[in-house]
Amino acid sequence: VQTLENLEMKKSLVALAALAATTAFAQSSVTLYGNLDQTLYHATNDGKSVNNSNSNGGTTSLWGIAGTEDLGGGLSFIGGYEWGTQTDIQGQGLAGRNAYAGMAGSFGRITAGVQDGGNGTVAPLYVQASKYMLNGQNNAGSLTNVGSADFTPVAAPTATGGVINRKQRTDNSLGYAGTFGALNVSARHSMAGTNQAAGSATGTENDVTLSEAAVDYKIGNLEIGGGVATYRYEAPEPLGSIDNIYQIGAKYTFGALSVAGLYGSSSFNGANQADRDDFGLSAEYKLTANAGVTASYSDAELTATRDASQFQVIGYYDFSKRTRAYAGVNRTTYDNVANSAETDLQSVVMGLRHNF
């Protein structure tokens, strides 16, 4: 018998079910995060020396926002902004690092915007190269061993920057990343640059596009990977401009010791433009659960007449999951093959980093 009480109870249950479904459908979160990095360093450049305090000596000081919303059916919205800052100079504004919106699910994640490999974005070759060049930090300042440019000829050597370089940050780009068991896949296509180029089609920002992809696979203690980047030019391609980058890497862990290697080759436009290679070897040893040391050596052909090599050792101690103290030494040597001239850059760095 359908009584008034039964009818009211059913209405209440339906209302509660609808409310629960609406609540589950609209679950969202916003995360504020960042880090502060400050160093003291001593650097020499062919006999000239400097002592200074520097922000971003071991990683970039930054803060950011990351947001997600559960859209139901295993699908989520993802998005965020990230800005770089400095702790050593007053009056410095925020510098944009990445900004994106995208979707995530069992297929992985797809993002669009400014992408650099942080905060949910992708930078396939840069992130992969950093994985196989063990650093102990996050590749910034004097303790960089993988630089963030396309390819750096280094006409005027400086005390910062790695001799191995992969493009990190791209504007107007579409990215993908997915993990399928032991397989990690990432890809990115930069559809335009930052300004209207002479002779480029109406509505485009630049006549150069970049497409890249990387794959990594883990088998027990061994991880191997490879990646490729291809540049395309709308207007006639300038002589000597970069065409492709290929790289392979591997890492193996023996208990507390990890060793890794990276090899890359870049091709350039022009009949007389030879390929330019770079390689790196690195190791990390965990002294305790909170402390360790890394060492790396890299070598690169920067131009047809200029080579560079880099040696680096870094020690670190974690006071907590968020606070790390570190110290490192770096030596970079630039050789001019044409006249046998050599430039030596050396630095000693001590720093403190806190993640929040």
Tab-separated table of C-alpha atoms in Angstrom:
chain	number	residue	atom	x	y	z
A	1	VAL	CA	0.000	0.000	0.000
A	2	GLN	CA	1.406	3.383	-1.004
A	3	THR	CA	1.082	5.564	2.083
A	4	LEU	CA	1.835	9.259	2.357
A	5	GLU	CA	4.805	8.475	4.594
A	6	ASN	CA	6.251	6.035	2.021
A	7	LEU	CA	5.778	8.584	-0.742
A	8	GLU	CA	7.542	11.308	1.276
A	9	MET	CA	10.406	8.916	2.107
A	10	LYS	CA	10.868	8.079	-1.581
A	11	LYS	CA	10.925	11.767	-2.458
A	12	SER	CA	13.585	12.348	0.210
A	13	LEU	CA	15.719	9.473	-1.080
A	14	VAL	CA	15.477	10.771	-4.662
A	15	ALA	CA	16.479	14.246	-3.512
A	16	LEU	CA	19.451	12.893	-1.554
A	17	ALA	CA	20.568	10.786	-4.507
A	18	ALA	CA	20.338	13.808	-6.816
A	19	LEU	CA	22.322	15.922	-4.355
A	20	ALA	CA	24.995	13.232	-4.009
A	21	ALA	CA	25.276	12.898	-7.782
A	22	THR	CA	25.548	16.670	-8.206
A	23	THR	CA	28.204	16.889	-5.482
A	24	ALA	CA	30.254	14.057	-6.997
A	25	PHE	CA	29.927	15.600	-10.456
A	26	ALA	CA	31.179	18.984	-9.295
A	27	GLN	CA	34.174	17.950	-7.198
A	28	SER	CA	37.018	20.373	-7.841
A	29	SER	CA	40.216	21.556	-6.192
A	30	VAL	CA	42.708	24.404	-6.472
A	31	THR	CA	46.309	24.036	-5.271
A	32	LEU	CA	48.726	26.882	-4.546
A	33	TYR	CA	52.383	25.812	-4.643
A	34	GLY	CA	55.874	27.157	-5.124
A	35	ASN	CA	59.469	27.182	-3.958
A	36	LEU	CA	62.180	29.601	-2.844
A	37	ASP	CA	65.800	29.036	-3.825
A	38	GLN	CA	68.698	31.203	-2.644
A	39	THR	CA	72.439	30.674	-3.119
A	40	LEU	CA	75.843	32.118	-2.333
A	41	TYR	CA	78.416	31.546	-5.053
A	42	HIS	CA	81.960	32.264	-6.178
A	43	ALA	CA	82.653	32.202	-9.920
A	44	THR	CA	85.771	32.702	-12.037
A	45	ASN	CA	86.054	33.380	-15.760
A	46	ASP	CA	89.630	33.074	-17.026
A	47	GLY	CA	91.096	34.695	-13.913
A	48	LYS	CA	88.310	37.196	-13.284
A	49	SER	CA	86.238	36.352	-10.206
A	50	VAL	CA	83.000	37.415	-8.557
A	51	ASN	CA	81.288	36.678	-5.229
A	52	ASN	CA	77.551	37.089	-5.083
A	53	SER	CA	74.197	36.008	-3.751
A	54	ASN	CA	71.835	34.637	-6.348
A	55	SER	CA	68.264	33.469	-6.649
A	56	ASN	CA	67.585	30.362	-8.736
A	57	GLY	CA	71.033	28.897	-8.179
A	58	GLY	CA	69.859	25.297	-7.959
A	59	THR	CA	66.246	25.524	-9.128
A	60	THR	CA	63.880	28.294	-10.177
A	61	SER	CA	62.084	30.281	-7.472
A	62	LEU	CA	58.428	30.269	-8.471
A	63	TRP	CA	54.819	30.066	-7.424
A	64	GLY	CA	51.824	28.672	-9.236
A	65	ILE	CA	48.200	27.610	-9.251
A	66	ALA	CA	46.907	24.224	-10.390
A	67	GLY	CA	43.219	23.396	-10.671
A	68	THR	CA	41.224	20.247	-11.396
A	69	GLU	CA	37.541	19.403	-11.678
A	70	ASP	CA	36.017	15.934	-11.818
A	71	LEU	CA	33.668	15.923	-14.826
A	72	GLY	CA	32.442	12.389	-14.239
A	73	GLY	CA	33.003	9.232	-16.240
A	74	GLY	CA	36.725	9.240	-15.460
A	75	LEU	CA	37.226	12.608	-17.183
A	76	SER	CA	38.732	15.679	-15.484
A	77	PHE	CA	39.474	19.278	-16.391
A	78	ILE	CA	43.043	20.384	-15.584
A	79	GLY	CA	44.622	23.828	-15.805
A	80	GLY	CA	47.097	26.167	-14.198
A	81	TYR	CA	49.412	29.161	-14.206
A	82	GLU	CA	53.037	29.356	-13.051
A	83	TRP	CA	55.311	32.375	-12.561
A	84	GLY	CA	59.024	32.662	-11.862
A	85	THR	CA	60.377	35.165	-9.362
A	86	GLN	CA	63.657	36.194	-7.700
A	87	THR	CA	64.678	36.399	-4.060
A	88	ASP	CA	67.916	38.361	-4.457
A	89	ILE	CA	66.794	41.584	-6.183
A	90	GLN	CA	64.050	43.926	-5.039
A	91	GLY	CA	61.367	45.200	-7.369
A	92	GLN	CA	61.513	42.221	-9.705
A	93	GLY	CA	58.194	41.341	-11.319
A	94	LEU	CA	56.790	37.915	-12.021
A	95	ALA	CA	57.853	36.146	-15.207
A	96	GLY	CA	55.384	33.789	-16.846
A	97	ARG	CA	56.550	30.183	-17.050
A	98	ASN	CA	53.542	28.113	-18.090
A	99	ALA	CA	49.801	28.558	-18.493
A	100	TYR	CA	47.466	25.885	-19.820
A	101	ALA	CA	44.063	24.229	-19.906
A	102	GLY	CA	43.315	20.630	-20.762
A	103	MET	CA	41.573	17.322	-20.108
A	104	ALA	CA	42.772	14.194	-18.317
A	105	GLY	CA	41.505	10.622	-18.117
A	106	SER	CA	42.551	7.010	-18.556
A	107	PHE	CA	43.982	8.011	-21.945
A	108	GLY	CA	46.472	10.374	-20.283
A	109	ARG	CA	46.304	14.159	-20.432
A	110	ILE	CA	45.991	16.673	-23.260
A	111	THR	CA	47.016	20.282	-22.614
A	112	ALA	CA	47.104	23.498	-24.650
A	113	GLY	CA	48.930	26.753	-23.918
A	114	VAL	CA	52.440	27.732	-22.811
A	115	GLN	CA	54.241	24.501	-21.906
A	116	ASP	CA	57.597	23.827	-20.254
A	117	GLY	CA	57.309	20.433	-18.543
A	118	GLY	CA	56.120	21.786	-15.190
A	119	ASN	CA	52.720	21.983	-13.499
A	120	GLY	CA	51.085	19.348	-15.724
A	121	THR	CA	52.547	20.591	-19.036
A	122	VAL	CA	54.983	18.740	-21.293
A	123	ALA	CA	58.470	19.358	-22.759
A	124	PRO	CA	59.369	15.919	-24.160
A	125	LEU	CA	63.062	16.161	-25.067
A	126	TYR	CA	63.998	18.572	-22.271
A	127	VAL	CA	62.373	16.472	-19.529
A	128	GLN	CA	63.817	13.261	-20.936
A	129	ALA	CA	67.338	14.711	-21.209
A	130	SER	CA	67.101	15.947	-17.609
A	131	LYS	CA	66.054	12.459	-16.488
A	132	TYR	CA	69.189	10.895	-17.979
A	133	MET	CA	71.526	13.677	-16.793
A	134	LEU	CA	71.314	13.203	-13.013
A	135	ASN	CA	71.643	16.587	-11.380
A	136	GLY	CA	70.509	16.556	-7.742
A	137	GLN	CA	68.757	19.861	-8.367
A	138	ASN	CA	66.357	21.086	-11.026
A	139	ASN	CA	68.662	22.503	-13.704
A	140	ALA	CA	68.923	26.193	-12.945
A	141	GLY	CA	71.660	28.772	-12.476
A	142	SER	CA	75.272	27.688	-12.075
A	143	LEU	CA	74.307	24.068	-11.450
A	144	THR	CA	72.557	23.497	-14.784
A	145	ASN	CA	73.672	20.504	-16.838
A	146	VAL	CA	70.782	20.557	-19.342
A	147	GLY	CA	70.043	24.015	-20.758
A	148	SER	CA	66.615	25.139	-21.946
A	149	ALA	CA	67.322	26.642	-25.392
A	150	ASP	CA	66.903	25.087	-28.857
A	151	PHE	CA	70.618	25.050	-29.451
A	152	THR	CA	73.105	27.461	-27.889
A	153	PRO	CA	76.168	28.438	-29.962
A	154	VAL	CA	77.498	30.399	-26.935
A	155	ALA	CA	79.222	33.251	-28.747
A	156	ALA	CA	79.999	34.845	-25.370
A	157	PRO	CA	80.415	32.158	-22.665
A	158	THR	CA	78.743	32.784	-19.334
A	159	ALA	CA	79.016	31.086	-15.958
A	160	THR	CA	75.530	29.586	-16.228
A	161	GLY	CA	73.828	27.175	-18.583
A	162	GLY	CA	74.515	23.593	-19.588
A	163	VAL	CA	76.456	22.667	-22.714
A	164	ILE	CA	73.643	20.232	-23.606
A	165	ASN	CA	70.497	22.104	-24.627
A	166	ARG	CA	66.918	21.071	-25.396
A	167	LYS	CA	63.953	23.376	-25.981
A	168	GLN	CA	62.011	23.732	-22.730
A	169	ARG	CA	59.328	26.409	-23.065
A	170	THR	CA	57.035	26.850	-26.098
A	171	ASP	CA	54.070	29.167	-26.711
A	172	ASN	CA	50.838	28.266	-28.504
A	173	SER	CA	51.484	24.562	-28.099
A	174	LEU	CA	49.457	21.369	-27.836
A	175	GLY	CA	50.805	18.638	-25.564
A	176	TYR	CA	50.078	15.033	-24.636
A	177	ALA	CA	51.393	12.747	-21.892
A	178	GLY	CA	50.322	9.229	-20.950
A	179	THR	CA	51.507	6.366	-18.770
A	180	PHE	CA	50.614	2.802	-19.695
A	181	GLY	CA	52.174	0.390	-17.235
A	182	ALA	CA	55.946	0.660	-17.658
A	183	LEU	CA	55.635	2.859	-20.760
A	184	ASN	CA	55.649	6.684	-20.635
A	185	VAL	CA	54.818	8.694	-23.748
A	186	SER	CA	54.879	12.472	-24.289
A	187	ALA	CA	54.480	14.697	-27.350
A	188	ARG	CA	54.221	18.413	-28.090
A	189	HIS	CA	53.529	20.562	-31.134
A	190	SER	CA	54.240	24.286	-31.054
A	191	MET	CA	51.953	25.849	-33.645
A	192	ALA	CA	53.445	29.350	-33.718
A	193	GLY	CA	56.087	31.489	-32.121
A	194	THR	CA	55.971	34.856	-30.410
A	195	ASN	CA	55.879	37.476	-33.169
A	196	GLN	CA	54.814	38.127	-36.743
A	197	ALA	CA	57.673	37.113	-39.015
A	198	ALA	CA	58.386	38.927	-42.281
A	199	GLY	CA	56.897	36.998	-45.173
A	200	SER	CA	54.837	34.666	-43.028
A	201	ALA	CA	51.188	33.966	-43.813
A	202	THR	CA	48.546	36.359	-42.515
A	203	GLY	CA	47.334	35.369	-39.066
A	204	THR	CA	50.430	33.439	-38.075
A	205	GLU	CA	52.824	34.608	-35.386
A	206	ASN	CA	56.006	33.016	-36.653
A	207	ASP	CA	57.189	30.936	-39.590
A	208	VAL	CA	58.724	28.141	-37.450
A	209	THR	CA	56.910	25.198	-35.869
A	210	LEU	CA	58.333	22.516	-33.588
A	211	SER	CA	57.054	18.948	-33.219
A	212	GLU	CA	58.605	16.536	-30.717
A	213	ALA	CA	57.941	13.222	-29.006
A	214	ALA	CA	59.655	11.063	-26.376
A	215	VAL	CA	59.139	7.518	-25.126
A	216	ASP	CA	60.555	5.910	-21.952
A	217	TYR	CA	60.236	2.295	-20.813
A	218	LYS	CA	61.174	0.778	-17.457
A	219	ILE	CA	62.293	-2.833	-17.061
A	220	GLY	CA	63.104	-3.584	-13.428
A	221	ASN	CA	66.015	-1.347	-12.438
A	222	LEU	CA	66.671	-0.270	-16.037
A	223	GLU	CA	64.964	2.664	-17.746
A	224	ILE	CA	65.575	3.450	-21.422
A	225	GLY	CA	64.182	6.118	-23.702
A	226	GLY	CA	64.444	8.014	-26.935
A	227	GLY	CA	63.069	11.178	-28.479
A	228	VAL	CA	62.967	13.244	-31.658
A	229	ALA	CA	62.254	16.910	-32.441
A	230	THR	CA	61.558	18.325	-35.912
A	231	TYR	CA	61.509	21.991	-36.960
A	232	ARG	CA	59.478	23.210	-39.945
A	233	TYR	CA	59.830	26.573	-41.697
A	234	GLU	CA	57.032	28.336	-43.558
A	235	ALA	CA	59.350	30.702	-45.418
A	236	PRO	CA	62.565	29.500	-47.139
A	237	GLU	CA	64.647	27.862	-44.436
A	238	PRO	CA	67.682	29.935	-43.401
A	239	LEU	CA	71.064	28.381	-44.056
A	240	GLY	CA	72.436	26.757	-40.927
A	241	SER	CA	69.074	26.615	-39.130
A	242	ILE	CA	68.308	23.550	-37.049
A	243	ASP	CA	66.226	20.758	-38.667
A	244	ASN	CA	66.103	17.791	-36.269
A	245	ILE	CA	67.278	16.597	-32.876
A	246	TYR	CA	67.503	12.916	-31.968
A	247	GLN	CA	68.382	11.568	-28.533
A	248	ILE	CA	68.578	8.306	-26.596
A	249	GLY	CA	69.173	7.731	-22.894
A	250	ALA	CA	69.361	5.058	-20.236
A	251	LYS	CA	69.460	4.837	-16.452
A	252	TYR	CA	70.228	1.866	-14.194
A	253	THR	CA	69.966	1.649	-10.403
A	254	PHE	CA	72.170	-0.618	-8.252
A	255	GLY	CA	70.764	-0.209	-4.767
A	256	ALA	CA	71.945	3.218	-3.560
A	257	LEU	CA	73.811	3.958	-6.821
A	258	SER	CA	72.220	5.151	-10.063
A	259	VAL	CA	74.130	5.657	-13.324
A	260	ALA	CA	72.812	7.258	-16.509
A	261	GLY	CA	73.855	8.281	-19.989
A	262	LEU	CA	72.493	10.526	-22.750
A	263	TYR	CA	73.420	10.900	-26.428
A	264	GLY	CA	72.007	13.436	-28.870
A	265	SER	CA	72.567	14.457	-32.469
A	266	SER	CA	71.338	17.620	-34.221
A	267	SER	CA	71.110	18.207	-37.983
A	268	PHE	CA	71.172	21.601	-39.714
A	269	ASN	CA	70.113	23.034	-43.060
A	270	GLY	CA	72.784	23.330	-45.738
A	271	ALA	CA	74.941	21.053	-47.855
A	272	ASN	CA	78.057	21.816	-45.811
A	273	GLN	CA	76.367	21.764	-42.394
A	274	ALA	CA	77.625	18.727	-40.487
A	275	ASP	CA	75.612	17.103	-37.713
A	276	ARG	CA	76.565	18.173	-34.192
A	277	ASP	CA	76.593	15.652	-31.369
A	278	ASP	CA	76.413	15.878	-27.596
A	279	PHE	CA	76.616	13.294	-24.838
A	280	GLY	CA	76.566	13.103	-21.062
A	281	LEU	CA	77.365	10.610	-18.305
A	282	SER	CA	76.119	10.994	-14.732
A	283	ALA	CA	75.733	9.169	-11.426
A	284	GLU	CA	73.953	9.625	-8.109
A	285	TYR	CA	74.776	7.915	-4.827
A	286	LYS	CA	72.373	7.974	-1.873
A	287	LEU	CA	74.498	8.334	1.262
A	288	THR	CA	71.447	8.135	3.531
A	289	ALA	CA	67.699	8.441	3.111
A	290	ASN	CA	68.134	12.238	3.343
A	291	ALA	CA	71.496	12.863	1.684
A	292	GLY	CA	73.249	12.136	-1.572
A	293	VAL	CA	75.790	13.243	-4.153
A	294	THR	CA	75.612	13.537	-7.945
A	295	ALA	CA	78.352	13.875	-10.563
A	296	SER	CA	78.058	14.516	-14.285
A	297	TYR	CA	80.245	15.045	-17.341
A	298	SER	CA	78.965	16.323	-20.681
A	299	ASP	CA	80.447	17.295	-24.016
A	300	ALA	CA	78.864	19.101	-26.976
A	301	GLU	CA	79.714	20.391	-30.437
A	302	LEU	CA	78.173	23.867	-30.231
A	303	THR	CA	79.148	25.146	-33.681
A	304	ALA	CA	81.360	24.011	-36.531
A	305	THR	CA	84.332	25.604	-34.756
A	306	ARG	CA	83.341	25.581	-31.081
A	307	ASP	CA	83.175	22.687	-28.597
A	308	ALA	CA	82.337	22.657	-24.911
A	309	SER	CA	82.662	20.269	-21.985
A	310	GLN	CA	81.227	20.437	-18.473
A	311	PHE	CA	82.005	18.683	-15.195
A	312	GLN	CA	79.827	19.040	-12.106
A	313	VAL	CA	79.546	17.589	-8.587
A	314	ILE	CA	76.648	18.355	-6.223
A	315	GLY	CA	75.973	17.232	-2.651
A	316	TYR	CA	72.609	17.693	-0.930
A	317	TYR	CA	70.900	17.143	2.413
A	318	ASP	CA	67.135	17.107	2.984
A	319	PHE	CA	66.101	18.503	6.355
A	320	SER	CA	62.531	17.523	5.493
A	321	LYS	CA	60.407	16.663	2.470
A	322	ARG	CA	60.273	20.379	1.678
A	323	THR	CA	63.640	21.877	2.672
A	324	ARG	CA	66.993	21.017	1.054
A	325	ALA	CA	70.516	22.388	1.517
A	326	TYR	CA	73.020	21.807	-1.272
A	327	ALA	CA	76.518	22.660	-2.427
A	328	GLY	CA	78.192	22.121	-5.764
A	329	VAL	CA	81.142	22.834	-8.020
A	330	ASN	CA	80.948	23.332	-11.765
A	331	ARG	CA	83.636	23.665	-14.443
A	332	THR	CA	82.790	24.447	-18.060
A	333	THR	CA	85.426	24.677	-20.802
A	334	TYR	CA	84.844	26.200	-24.245
A	335	ASP	CA	87.313	25.345	-27.019
A	336	ASN	CA	87.641	27.314	-30.244
A	337	VAL	CA	88.784	24.721	-32.776
A	338	ALA	CA	89.783	27.376	-35.319
A	339	ASN	CA	92.425	29.099	-33.160
A	340	SER	CA	92.835	26.659	-30.225
A	341	ALA	CA	91.658	29.327	-27.766
A	342	GLU	CA	90.147	28.046	-24.523
A	343	THR	CA	87.813	29.662	-21.990
A	344	ASP	CA	87.394	28.136	-18.520
A	345	LEU	CA	84.439	28.969	-16.295
A	346	GLN	CA	84.325	27.719	-12.712
A	347	SER	CA	81.834	28.189	-9.903
A	348	VAL	CA	81.313	27.066	-6.306
A	349	VAL	CA	77.723	27.243	-5.082
A	350	MET	CA	75.959	26.811	-1.719
A	351	GLY	CA	72.202	27.054	-1.531
A	352	LEU	CA	68.980	26.489	0.369
A	353	ARG	CA	65.624	25.580	-1.167
A	354	HIS	CA	62.146	25.284	0.325
A	355	ASN	CA	59.063	23.942	-1.411
A	356	PHE	CA	55.639	25.008	-0.214
